[in-house]
């Protein structure tokens, strides 16, 4: 009894104080806190460990054609209305910049844990370097270390969390963020046109000082890959998410018609998915997909996600043209805010409040933030 208590205590302490990268080096045991539970899975559990990269399930869209080709626009609409994600090619970001983004991520995660901890997240914060955010003692932890940064608005950046090593980290990230800002705007217009709406209808709700968050993900290999998940099933709270996948190591899956579908690596492509806020704005036509990340026993995997969000505290709701007698409003309005993580006195709004911490709390309980907004 005393022994098992001490094992529990050891596991608990480890999951709080150690990064996954450190745990992965001790090949003798897997802390309990990381072992996945069946009741946290979505979809067909028999399919839970399967990885089936099927490129036809996640369409490749040539986004340079979206202003000139109606068939490409239609292909985009059908992709985001079914699996909710696509692989964007010809996005206009030079290959050399994409490579640099991968490189700064790689160089950062290669630093010693002590060096990385200079940018460590505070216990009650999301921003910074760390592993899974702990909101409950029962929560299963993701097999993932990350660096989380609020990159927009520019005047609210907290540079104490932006690595100075590698030295070009800040410059490269800033350049990449500027490019993604433009693609995000371009795509929001194209998505509106694909529904025969005024091209600014999503952008009008978006506001003038948008929010963007960056998450650099590092997934160490695990000797028991089927017992952990890199990221638990979740949907993003964003409007659009831009993901730079690892160049060689797969792992991302999206839930499509109750089955997990692998998202293959497509050279030079950005993997883009709809987030909850665009599902709400489109009154449910565009789907914010549930997705997760599998781990393997041999190779570490890296990815960089940029989450584009509207200006905080703006009212977000289904756009006028999409609410009709035949297609009634499916969601209440939401207001997106960035609250401190353990804020015990949440601010009240007229509408449902979508906070980053409510997202994490729902996520850790296996629920979706968007469920609270359904009528
Ligand atoms: O690493 C990936 O491929 C996906 C990561 C992800 O879903 C996230 O950071 O929200
Ligand atoms: Fe995600």
PDB file of N, CA, C and O in Angstrom, residues 225-298:
ATOM      1  N   UNK A 225       3.902   3.405 -28.017  1.00  0.00           N
ATOM      2  CA  UNK A 225       3.183   4.444 -28.776  1.00  0.00           C
ATOM      3  C   UNK A 225       1.664   4.300 -28.735  1.00  0.00           C
ATOM      4  O   UNK A 225       0.948   5.300 -28.777  1.00  0.00           O
ATOM      5  N   UNK A 226       1.191   3.045 -28.646  1.00  0.00           N
ATOM      6  CA  UNK A 226      -0.273   2.877 -28.674  1.00  0.00           C
ATOM      7  C   UNK A 226      -0.925   3.211 -27.334  1.00  0.00           C
ATOM      8  O   UNK A 226      -2.141   3.293 -27.237  1.00  0.00           O
ATOM      9  N   UNK A 227      -0.101   3.460 -26.310  1.00  0.00           N
ATOM     10  CA  UNK A 227      -0.686   3.756 -24.993  1.00  0.00           C
ATOM     11  C   UNK A 227      -0.797   5.250 -24.703  1.00  0.00           C
ATOM     12  O   UNK A 227      -1.315   5.653 -23.672  1.00  0.00           O
ATOM     13  N   UNK A 228      -0.253   6.059 -25.625  1.00  0.00           N
ATOM     14  CA  UNK A 228      -0.319   7.515 -25.396  1.00  0.00           C
ATOM     15  C   UNK A 228      -0.881   8.205 -26.639  1.00  0.00           C
ATOM     16  O   UNK A 228      -0.951   7.607 -27.713  1.00  0.00           O
ATOM     17  N   UNK A 229      -1.254   9.461 -26.477  1.00  0.00           N
ATOM     18  CA  UNK A 229      -1.629  10.280 -27.635  1.00  0.00           C
ATOM     19  C   UNK A 229      -0.803  11.562 -27.597  1.00  0.00           C
ATOM     20  O   UNK A 229      -0.579  12.135 -26.518  1.00  0.00           O
ATOM     21  N   UNK A 230      -0.352  11.989 -28.766  1.00  0.00           N
ATOM     22  CA  UNK A 230       0.415  13.231 -28.844  1.00  0.00           C
ATOM     23  C   UNK A 230      -0.472  14.412 -28.466  1.00  0.00           C
ATOM     24  O   UNK A 230      -0.085  15.284 -27.685  1.00  0.00           O
ATOM     25  N   UNK A 231      -1.650  14.448 -29.057  1.00  0.00           N
ATOM     26  CA  UNK A 231      -2.686  15.416 -28.670  1.00  0.00           C
ATOM     27  C   UNK A 231      -4.003  14.663 -28.664  1.00  0.00           C
ATOM     28  O   UNK A 231      -4.328  13.961 -29.625  1.00  0.00           O
ATOM     29  N   UNK A 232      -4.737  14.817 -27.580  1.00  0.00           N
ATOM     30  CA  UNK A 232      -6.052  14.158 -27.460  1.00  0.00           C
ATOM     31  C   UNK A 232      -7.008  14.703 -28.511  1.00  0.00           C
ATOM     32  O   UNK A 232      -6.825  15.822 -28.998  1.00  0.00           O
ATOM     33  N   UNK A 233      -8.075  13.938 -28.804  1.00  0.00           N
ATOM     34  CA  UNK A 233      -9.047  14.438 -29.777  1.00  0.00           C
ATOM     35  C   UNK A 233      -9.583  15.804 -29.333  1.00  0.00           C
ATOM     36  O   UNK A 233      -9.941  15.982 -28.173  1.00  0.00           O
ATOM     37  N   UNK A 234      -9.600  16.736 -30.256  1.00  0.00           N
ATOM     38  CA  UNK A 234     -10.085  18.099 -29.956  1.00  0.00           C
ATOM     39  C   UNK A 234     -10.403  18.784 -31.274  1.00  0.00           C
ATOM     40  O   UNK A 234      -9.998  18.319 -32.347  1.00  0.00           O
ATOM     41  N   UNK A 235     -11.130  19.872 -31.180  1.00  0.00           N
ATOM     42  CA  UNK A 235     -11.297  20.739 -32.352  1.00  0.00           C
ATOM     43  C   UNK A 235     -10.714  22.085 -31.952  1.00  0.00           C
ATOM     44  O   UNK A 235     -10.701  22.434 -30.770  1.00  0.00           O
ATOM     45  N   UNK A 236     -10.203  22.842 -32.917  1.00  0.00           N
ATOM     46  CA  UNK A 236      -9.563  24.113 -32.569  1.00  0.00           C
ATOM     47  C   UNK A 236     -10.628  25.184 -32.345  1.00  0.00           C
ATOM     48  O   UNK A 236     -11.655  25.205 -33.004  1.00  0.00           O
ATOM     49  N   UNK A 237     -10.312  26.110 -31.459  1.00  0.00           N
ATOM     50  CA  UNK A 237     -11.230  27.200 -31.117  1.00  0.00           C
ATOM     51  C   UNK A 237     -11.116  28.357 -32.141  1.00  0.00           C
ATOM     52  O   UNK A 237     -11.860  29.310 -32.104  1.00  0.00           O
ATOM     53  N   UNK A 238     -10.168  28.222 -33.081  1.00  0.00           N
ATOM     54  CA  UNK A 238      -9.808  29.308 -33.991  1.00  0.00           C
ATOM     55  C   UNK A 238     -10.881  29.587 -35.046  1.00  0.00           C
ATOM     56  O   UNK A 238     -11.938  28.957 -35.077  1.00  0.00           O
ATOM     57  N   UNK A 239     -10.560  30.514 -35.940  1.00  0.00           N
ATOM     58  CA  UNK A 239     -11.354  30.690 -37.154  1.00  0.00           C
ATOM     59  C   UNK A 239     -10.749  29.747 -38.198  1.00  0.00           C
ATOM     60  O   UNK A 239     -11.418  28.865 -38.713  1.00  0.00           O
ATOM     61  N   UNK A 240      -9.467  29.959 -38.474  1.00  0.00           N
ATOM     62  CA  UNK A 240      -8.711  29.019 -39.305  1.00  0.00           C
ATOM     63  C   UNK A 240      -7.417  28.665 -38.584  1.00  0.00           C
ATOM     64  O   UNK A 240      -6.842  29.510 -37.885  1.00  0.00           O
ATOM     65  N   UNK A 241      -6.962  27.442 -38.744  1.00  0.00           N
ATOM     66  CA  UNK A 241      -5.658  27.024 -38.203  1.00  0.00           C
ATOM     67  C   UNK A 241      -4.740  26.672 -39.370  1.00  0.00           C
ATOM     68  O   UNK A 241      -5.155  25.965 -40.295  1.00  0.00           O
ATOM     69  N   UNK A 242      -3.517  27.179 -39.321  1.00  0.00           N
ATOM     70  CA  UNK A 242      -2.517  26.892 -40.346  1.00  0.00           C
ATOM     71  C   UNK A 242      -1.445  26.011 -39.714  1.00  0.00           C
ATOM     72  O   UNK A 242      -0.760  26.441 -38.782  1.00  0.00           O
ATOM     73  N   UNK A 243      -1.321  24.807 -40.241  1.00  0.00           N
ATOM     74  CA  UNK A 243      -0.390  23.852 -39.638  1.00  0.00           C
ATOM     75  C   UNK A 243       0.742  23.493 -40.592  1.00  0.00           C
ATOM     76  O   UNK A 243       0.498  23.091 -41.726  1.00  0.00           O
ATOM     77  N   UNK A 244       1.941  23.659 -40.074  1.00  0.00           N
ATOM     78  CA  UNK A 244       3.112  23.189 -40.805  1.00  0.00           C
ATOM     79  C   UNK A 244       3.468  21.850 -40.195  1.00  0.00           C
ATOM     80  O   UNK A 244       3.889  21.788 -39.041  1.00  0.00           O
ATOM     81  N   UNK A 245       3.260  20.796 -40.974  1.00  0.00           N
ATOM     82  CA  UNK A 245       3.535  19.461 -40.438  1.00  0.00           C
ATOM     83  C   UNK A 245       5.022  19.142 -40.539  1.00  0.00           C
ATOM     84  O   UNK A 245       5.750  19.760 -41.318  1.00  0.00           O
ATOM     85  N   UNK A 246       5.420  18.144 -39.787  1.00  0.00           N
ATOM     86  CA  UNK A 246       6.776  17.606 -39.900  1.00  0.00           C
ATOM     87  C   UNK A 246       6.999  17.191 -41.363  1.00  0.00           C
ATOM     88  O   UNK A 246       6.061  16.791 -42.056  1.00  0.00           O
ATOM     89  N   UNK A 247       8.242  17.279 -41.821  1.00  0.00           N
ATOM     90  CA  UNK A 247       8.518  16.936 -43.225  1.00  0.00           C
ATOM     91  C   UNK A 247       8.498  15.440 -43.475  1.00  0.00           C
ATOM     92  O   UNK A 247       8.264  14.988 -44.578  1.00  0.00           O
ATOM     93  N   UNK A 248       8.754  14.670 -42.418  1.00  0.00           N
ATOM     94  CA  UNK A 248       8.881  13.220 -42.619  1.00  0.00           C
ATOM     95  C   UNK A 248       7.992  12.353 -41.747  1.00  0.00           C
ATOM     96  O   UNK A 248       7.653  11.238 -42.127  1.00  0.00           O
ATOM     97  N   UNK A 249       7.629  12.846 -40.592  1.00  0.00           N
ATOM     98  CA  UNK A 249       6.933  11.975 -39.630  1.00  0.00           C
ATOM     99  C   UNK A 249       5.445  12.319 -39.574  1.00  0.00           C
ATOM    100  O   UNK A 249       5.076  13.447 -39.243  1.00  0.00           O
ATOM    101  N   UNK A 250       4.626  11.324 -39.915  1.00  0.00           N
ATOM    102  CA  UNK A 250       3.173  11.547 -39.881  1.00  0.00           C
ATOM    103  C   UNK A 250       2.645  11.335 -38.470  1.00  0.00           C
ATOM    104  O   UNK A 250       3.347  10.887 -37.597  1.00  0.00           O
ATOM    105  N   UNK A 251       1.391  11.619 -38.277  1.00  0.00           N
ATOM    106  CA  UNK A 251       0.789  11.407 -36.952  1.00  0.00           C
ATOM    107  C   UNK A 251      -0.579  12.048 -36.815  1.00  0.00           C
ATOM    108  O   UNK A 251      -1.410  11.606 -36.030  1.00  0.00           O
ATOM    109  N   UNK A 252      -0.821  13.115 -37.589  1.00  0.00           N
ATOM    110  CA  UNK A 252      -2.102  13.819 -37.471  1.00  0.00           C
ATOM    111  C   UNK A 252      -3.224  13.008 -38.113  1.00  0.00           C
ATOM    112  O   UNK A 252      -3.069  12.464 -39.204  1.00  0.00           O
ATOM    113  N   UNK A 253      -4.359  12.960 -37.420  1.00  0.00           N
ATOM    114  CA  UNK A 253      -5.553  12.308 -37.969  1.00  0.00           C
ATOM    115  C   UNK A 253      -6.763  13.215 -37.745  1.00  0.00           C
ATOM    116  O   UNK A 253      -6.856  13.883 -36.713  1.00  0.00           O
ATOM    117  N   UNK A 254      -7.695  13.187 -38.693  1.00  0.00           N
ATOM    118  CA  UNK A 254      -8.974  13.899 -38.499  1.00  0.00           C
ATOM    119  C   UNK A 254     -10.095  12.870 -38.460  1.00  0.00           C
ATOM    120  O   UNK A 254     -10.022  11.826 -39.108  1.00  0.00           O
ATOM    121  N   UNK A 255     -11.123  13.227 -37.709  1.00  0.00           N
ATOM    122  CA  UNK A 255     -12.275  12.332 -37.603  1.00  0.00           C
ATOM    123  C   UNK A 255     -13.232  12.673 -38.744  1.00  0.00           C
ATOM    124  O   UNK A 255     -13.694  13.807 -38.858  1.00  0.00           O
ATOM    125  N   UNK A 256     -13.467  11.676 -39.602  1.00  0.00           N
ATOM    126  CA  UNK A 256     -14.382  11.909 -40.722  1.00  0.00           C
ATOM    127  C   UNK A 256     -15.391  10.776 -40.745  1.00  0.00           C
ATOM    128  O   UNK A 256     -14.994   9.608 -40.804  1.00  0.00           O
ATOM    129  N   UNK A 257     -16.658  11.106 -40.673  1.00  0.00           N
ATOM    130  CA  UNK A 257     -17.732  10.107 -40.640  1.00  0.00           C
ATOM    131  C   UNK A 257     -17.444   9.013 -39.615  1.00  0.00           C
ATOM    132  O   UNK A 257     -17.573   7.816 -39.897  1.00  0.00           O
ATOM    133  N   UNK A 258     -17.019   9.422 -38.416  1.00  0.00           N
ATOM    134  CA  UNK A 258     -16.801   8.462 -37.330  1.00  0.00           C
ATOM    135  C   UNK A 258     -15.540   7.626 -37.463  1.00  0.00           C
ATOM    136  O   UNK A 258     -15.316   6.703 -36.680  1.00  0.00           O
ATOM    137  N   UNK A 259     -14.702   7.920 -38.445  1.00  0.00           N
ATOM    138  CA  UNK A 259     -13.455   7.155 -38.630  1.00  0.00           C
ATOM    139  C   UNK A 259     -12.268   8.119 -38.596  1.00  0.00           C
ATOM    140  O   UNK A 259     -12.355   9.241 -39.099  1.00  0.00           O
ATOM    141  N   UNK A 260     -11.164   7.630 -38.054  1.00  0.00           N
ATOM    142  CA  UNK A 260      -9.943   8.439 -38.075  1.00  0.00           C
ATOM    143  C   UNK A 260      -9.262   8.300 -39.423  1.00  0.00           C
ATOM    144  O   UNK A 260      -9.051   7.187 -39.897  1.00  0.00           O
ATOM    145  N   UNK A 261      -8.938   9.425 -40.005  1.00  0.00           N
ATOM    146  CA  UNK A 261      -8.289   9.444 -41.315  1.00  0.00           C
ATOM    147  C   UNK A 261      -6.940  10.144 -41.163  1.00  0.00           C
ATOM    148  O   UNK A 261      -6.872  11.251 -40.627  1.00  0.00           O
ATOM    149  N   UNK A 262      -5.869   9.493 -41.606  1.00  0.00           N
ATOM    150  CA  UNK A 262      -4.543  10.100 -41.512  1.00  0.00           C
ATOM    151  C   UNK A 262      -4.407  11.284 -42.470  1.00  0.00           C
ATOM    152  O   UNK A 262      -4.914  11.245 -43.589  1.00  0.00           O
ATOM    153  N   UNK A 263      -3.744  12.338 -42.006  1.00  0.00           N
ATOM    154  CA  UNK A 263      -3.494  13.489 -42.882  1.00  0.00           C
ATOM    155  C   UNK A 263      -2.059  13.361 -43.391  1.00  0.00           C
ATOM    156  O   UNK A 263      -1.115  13.535 -42.628  1.00  0.00           O
ATOM    157  N   UNK A 264      -1.910  13.010 -44.658  1.00  0.00           N
ATOM    158  CA  UNK A 264      -0.549  12.746 -45.142  1.00  0.00           C
ATOM    159  C   UNK A 264       0.299  14.011 -45.228  1.00  0.00           C
ATOM    160  O   UNK A 264      -0.230  15.122 -45.193  1.00  0.00           O
ATOM    161  N   UNK A 265       1.584  13.796 -45.346  1.00  0.00           N
ATOM    162  CA  UNK A 265       2.486  14.933 -45.538  1.00  0.00           C
ATOM    163  C   UNK A 265       2.505  15.241 -47.025  1.00  0.00           C
ATOM    164  O   UNK A 265       2.767  14.359 -47.845  1.00  0.00           O
ATOM    165  N   UNK A 266       2.198  16.452 -47.372  1.00  0.00           N
ATOM    166  CA  UNK A 266       2.262  16.861 -48.780  1.00  0.00           C
ATOM    167  C   UNK A 266       3.352  17.916 -48.868  1.00  0.00           C
ATOM    168  O   UNK A 266       3.299  18.934 -48.160  1.00  0.00           O
ATOM    169  N   UNK A 267       4.323  17.652 -49.691  1.00  0.00           N
ATOM    170  CA  UNK A 267       5.486  18.557 -49.795  1.00  0.00           C
ATOM    171  C   UNK A 267       5.072  19.998 -50.058  1.00  0.00           C
ATOM    172  O   UNK A 267       4.230  20.247 -50.912  1.00  0.00           O
ATOM    173  N   UNK A 268       5.624  20.917 -49.324  1.00  0.00           N
ATOM    174  CA  UNK A 268       5.405  22.355 -49.483  1.00  0.00           C
ATOM    175  C   UNK A 268       3.983  22.820 -49.161  1.00  0.00           C
ATOM    176  O   UNK A 268       3.652  23.979 -49.386  1.00  0.00           O
ATOM    177  N   UNK A 269       3.138  21.902 -48.701  1.00  0.00           N
ATOM    178  CA  UNK A 269       1.757  22.329 -48.421  1.00  0.00           C
ATOM    179  C   UNK A 269       1.603  22.796 -46.979  1.00  0.00           C
ATOM    180  O   UNK A 269       2.342  22.385 -46.088  1.00  0.00           O
ATOM    181  N   UNK A 270       0.621  23.676 -46.777  1.00  0.00           N
ATOM    182  CA  UNK A 270       0.188  24.017 -45.428  1.00  0.00           C
ATOM    183  C   UNK A 270      -1.094  23.239 -45.185  1.00  0.00           C
ATOM    184  O   UNK A 270      -1.990  23.236 -46.051  1.00  0.00           O
ATOM    185  N   UNK A 271      -1.201  22.575 -44.049  1.00  0.00           N
ATOM    186  CA  UNK A 271      -2.450  21.888 -43.722  1.00  0.00           C
ATOM    187  C   UNK A 271      -3.331  22.920 -43.010  1.00  0.00           C
ATOM    188  O   UNK A 271      -2.913  23.513 -42.017  1.00  0.00           O
ATOM    189  N   UNK A 272      -4.511  23.154 -43.568  1.00  0.00           N
ATOM    190  CA  UNK A 272      -5.369  24.210 -43.011  1.00  0.00           C
ATOM    191  C   UNK A 272      -6.688  23.593 -42.555  1.00  0.00           C
ATOM    192  O   UNK A 272      -7.280  22.793 -43.281  1.00  0.00           O
ATOM    193  N   UNK A 273      -7.121  23.941 -41.354  1.00  0.00           N
ATOM    194  CA  UNK A 273      -8.436  23.455 -40.939  1.00  0.00           C
ATOM    195  C   UNK A 273      -9.330  24.571 -40.414  1.00  0.00           C
ATOM    196  O   UNK A 273      -8.854  25.609 -39.966  1.00  0.00           O
ATOM    197  N   UNK A 274     -10.614  24.307 -40.532  1.00  0.00           N
ATOM    198  CA  UNK A 274     -11.623  25.222 -39.998  1.00  0.00           C
ATOM    199  C   UNK A 274     -11.603  25.080 -38.478  1.00  0.00           C
ATOM    200  O   UNK A 274     -11.420  23.983 -37.959  1.00  0.00           O
ATOM    201  N   UNK A 275     -11.791  26.194 -37.770  1.00  0.00           N
ATOM    202  CA  UNK A 275     -11.919  26.144 -36.315  1.00  0.00           C
ATOM    203  C   UNK A 275     -13.364  26.449 -35.914  1.00  0.00           C
ATOM    204  O   UNK A 275     -14.196  26.828 -36.761  1.00  0.00           O
ATOM    205  N   UNK A 276     -13.644  26.299 -34.625  1.00  0.00           N
ATOM    206  CA  UNK A 276     -15.022  26.456 -34.131  1.00  0.00           C
ATOM    207  C   UNK A 276     -15.650  27.803 -34.517  1.00  0.00           C
ATOM    208  O   UNK A 276     -16.845  27.885 -34.797  1.00  0.00           O
ATOM    209  N   UNK A 277     -14.841  28.863 -34.508  1.00  0.00           N
ATOM    210  CA  UNK A 277     -15.450  30.184 -34.732  1.00  0.00           C
ATOM    211  C   UNK A 277     -15.950  30.339 -36.167  1.00  0.00           C
ATOM    212  O   UNK A 277     -16.940  31.015 -36.414  1.00  0.00           O
ATOM    213  N   UNK A 278     -15.288  29.686 -37.108  1.00  0.00           N
ATOM    214  CA  UNK A 278     -15.775  29.754 -38.491  1.00  0.00           C
ATOM    215  C   UNK A 278     -16.954  28.795 -38.698  1.00  0.00           C
ATOM    216  O   UNK A 278     -17.837  29.054 -39.510  1.00  0.00           O
ATOM    217  N   UNK A 279     -16.963  27.702 -37.947  1.00  0.00           N
ATOM    218  CA  UNK A 279     -18.154  26.838 -38.000  1.00  0.00           C
ATOM    219  C   UNK A 279     -19.378  27.648 -37.539  1.00  0.00           C
ATOM    220  O   UNK A 279     -20.440  27.585 -38.143  1.00  0.00           O
ATOM    221  N   UNK A 280     -19.193  28.442 -36.497  1.00  0.00           N
ATOM    222  CA  UNK A 280     -20.312  29.266 -35.991  1.00  0.00           C
ATOM    223  C   UNK A 280     -20.694  30.334 -37.017  1.00  0.00           C
ATOM    224  O   UNK A 280     -21.861  30.478 -37.378  1.00  0.00           O
ATOM    225  N   UNK A 281     -19.709  31.074 -37.529  1.00  0.00           N
ATOM    226  CA  UNK A 281     -20.009  32.140 -38.510  1.00  0.00           C
ATOM    227  C   UNK A 281     -20.716  31.588 -39.736  1.00  0.00           C
ATOM    228  O   UNK A 281     -21.548  32.253 -40.338  1.00  0.00           O
ATOM    229  N   UNK A 282     -20.354  30.354 -40.142  1.00  0.00           N
ATOM    230  CA  UNK A 282     -20.955  29.782 -41.357  1.00  0.00           C
ATOM    231  C   UNK A 282     -22.240  29.017 -41.025  1.00  0.00           C
ATOM    232  O   UNK A 282     -22.758  28.276 -41.857  1.00  0.00           O
ATOM    233  N   UNK A 283     -22.728  29.182 -39.811  1.00  0.00           N
ATOM    234  CA  UNK A 283     -23.936  28.501 -39.332  1.00  0.00           C
ATOM    235  C   UNK A 283     -23.858  26.986 -39.582  1.00  0.00           C
ATOM    236  O   UNK A 283     -24.819  26.359 -39.992  1.00  0.00           O
ATOM    237  N   UNK A 284     -22.684  26.445 -39.345  1.00  0.00           N
ATOM    238  CA  UNK A 284     -22.531  24.993 -39.391  1.00  0.00           C
ATOM    239  C   UNK A 284     -22.225  24.413 -40.762  1.00  0.00           C
ATOM    240  O   UNK A 284     -22.058  23.196 -40.889  1.00  0.00           O
ATOM    241  N   UNK A 285     -22.132  25.260 -41.801  1.00  0.00           N
ATOM    242  CA  UNK A 285     -21.824  24.708 -43.138  1.00  0.00           C
ATOM    243  C   UNK A 285     -20.374  24.226 -43.175  1.00  0.00           C
ATOM    244  O   UNK A 285     -20.076  23.134 -43.641  1.00  0.00           O
ATOM    245  N   UNK A 286     -19.483  25.048 -42.672  1.00  0.00           N
ATOM    246  CA  UNK A 286     -18.081  24.639 -42.606  1.00  0.00           C
ATOM    247  C   UNK A 286     -17.875  23.881 -41.289  1.00  0.00           C
ATOM    248  O   UNK A 286     -18.381  24.296 -40.252  1.00  0.00           O
ATOM    249  N   UNK A 287     -17.109  22.802 -41.355  1.00  0.00           N
ATOM    250  CA  UNK A 287     -16.967  21.934 -40.181  1.00  0.00           C
ATOM    251  C   UNK A 287     -15.608  22.096 -39.519  1.00  0.00           C
ATOM    252  O   UNK A 287     -14.576  21.995 -40.175  1.00  0.00           O
ATOM    253  N   UNK A 288     -15.648  22.320 -38.214  1.00  0.00           N
ATOM    254  CA  UNK A 288     -14.412  22.363 -37.439  1.00  0.00           C
ATOM    255  C   UNK A 288     -14.098  20.924 -37.011  1.00  0.00           C
ATOM    256  O   UNK A 288     -14.791  20.365 -36.165  1.00  0.00           O
ATOM    257  N   UNK A 289     -13.124  20.297 -37.634  1.00  0.00           N
ATOM    258  CA  UNK A 289     -12.948  18.852 -37.428  1.00  0.00           C
ATOM    259  C   UNK A 289     -12.293  18.483 -36.097  1.00  0.00           C
ATOM    260  O   UNK A 289     -11.391  19.181 -35.628  1.00  0.00           O
ATOM    261  N   UNK A 290     -12.751  17.384 -35.538  1.00  0.00           N
ATOM    262  CA  UNK A 290     -12.061  16.815 -34.379  1.00  0.00           C
ATOM    263  C   UNK A 290     -10.802  16.138 -34.927  1.00  0.00           C
ATOM    264  O   UNK A 290     -10.857  15.449 -35.947  1.00  0.00           O
ATOM    265  N   UNK A 291      -9.687  16.375 -34.296  1.00  0.00           N
ATOM    266  CA  UNK A 291      -8.443  15.756 -34.755  1.00  0.00           C
ATOM    267  C   UNK A 291      -7.581  15.368 -33.560  1.00  0.00           C
ATOM    268  O   UNK A 291      -7.835  15.786 -32.431  1.00  0.00           O
ATOM    269  N   UNK A 292      -6.580  14.553 -33.814  1.00  0.00           N
ATOM    270  CA  UNK A 292      -5.691  14.077 -32.748  1.00  0.00           C
ATOM    271  C   UNK A 292      -4.328  13.745 -33.366  1.00  0.00           C
ATOM    272  O   UNK A 292      -4.186  13.711 -34.593  1.00  0.00           O
ATOM    273  N   UNK A 293      -3.366  13.478 -32.505  1.00  0.00           N
ATOM    274  CA  UNK A 293      -2.021  13.151 -33.015  1.00  0.00           C
ATOM    275  C   UNK A 293      -1.547  11.833 -32.391  1.00  0.00           C
ATOM    276  O   UNK A 293      -1.592  11.667 -31.170  1.00  0.00           O
ATOM    277  N   UNK A 294      -1.141  10.908 -33.261  1.00  0.00           N
ATOM    278  CA  UNK A 294      -0.568   9.631 -32.798  1.00  0.00           C
ATOM    279  C   UNK A 294       0.950   9.762 -32.683  1.00  0.00           C
ATOM    280  O   UNK A 294       1.572  10.569 -33.367  1.00  0.00           O
ATOM    281  N   UNK A 295       1.494   8.909 -31.834  1.00  0.00           N
ATOM    282  CA  UNK A 295       2.935   8.911 -31.565  1.00  0.00           C
ATOM    283  C   UNK A 295       3.526   7.625 -32.133  1.00  0.00           C
ATOM    284  O   UNK A 295       2.819   6.619 -32.244  1.00  0.00           O
ATOM    285  N   UNK A 296       4.782   7.647 -32.479  1.00  0.00           N
ATOM    286  CA  UNK A 296       5.416   6.388 -32.892  1.00  0.00           C
ATOM    287  C   UNK A 296       6.642   6.111 -32.017  1.00  0.00           C
ATOM    288  O   UNK A 296       7.070   6.977 -31.252  1.00  0.00           O
ATOM    289  N   UNK A 297       7.189   4.892 -32.161  1.00  0.00           N
ATOM    290  CA  UNK A 297       8.242   4.493 -31.223  1.00  0.00           C
ATOM    291  C   UNK A 297       9.640   4.916 -31.682  1.00  0.00           C
ATOM    292  O   UNK A 297      10.591   4.837 -30.923  1.00  0.00           O
ATOM    293  N   UNK A 298       9.760   5.354 -32.926  1.00  0.00           N
ATOM    294  CA  UNK A 298      11.113   5.609 -33.444  1.00  0.00           C
ATOM    295  C   UNK A 298      11.476   7.085 -33.555  1.00  0.00           C
ATOM    296  O   UNK A 298      12.554   7.495 -33.178  1.00  0.00           O
TER     297      UNK A 298
END
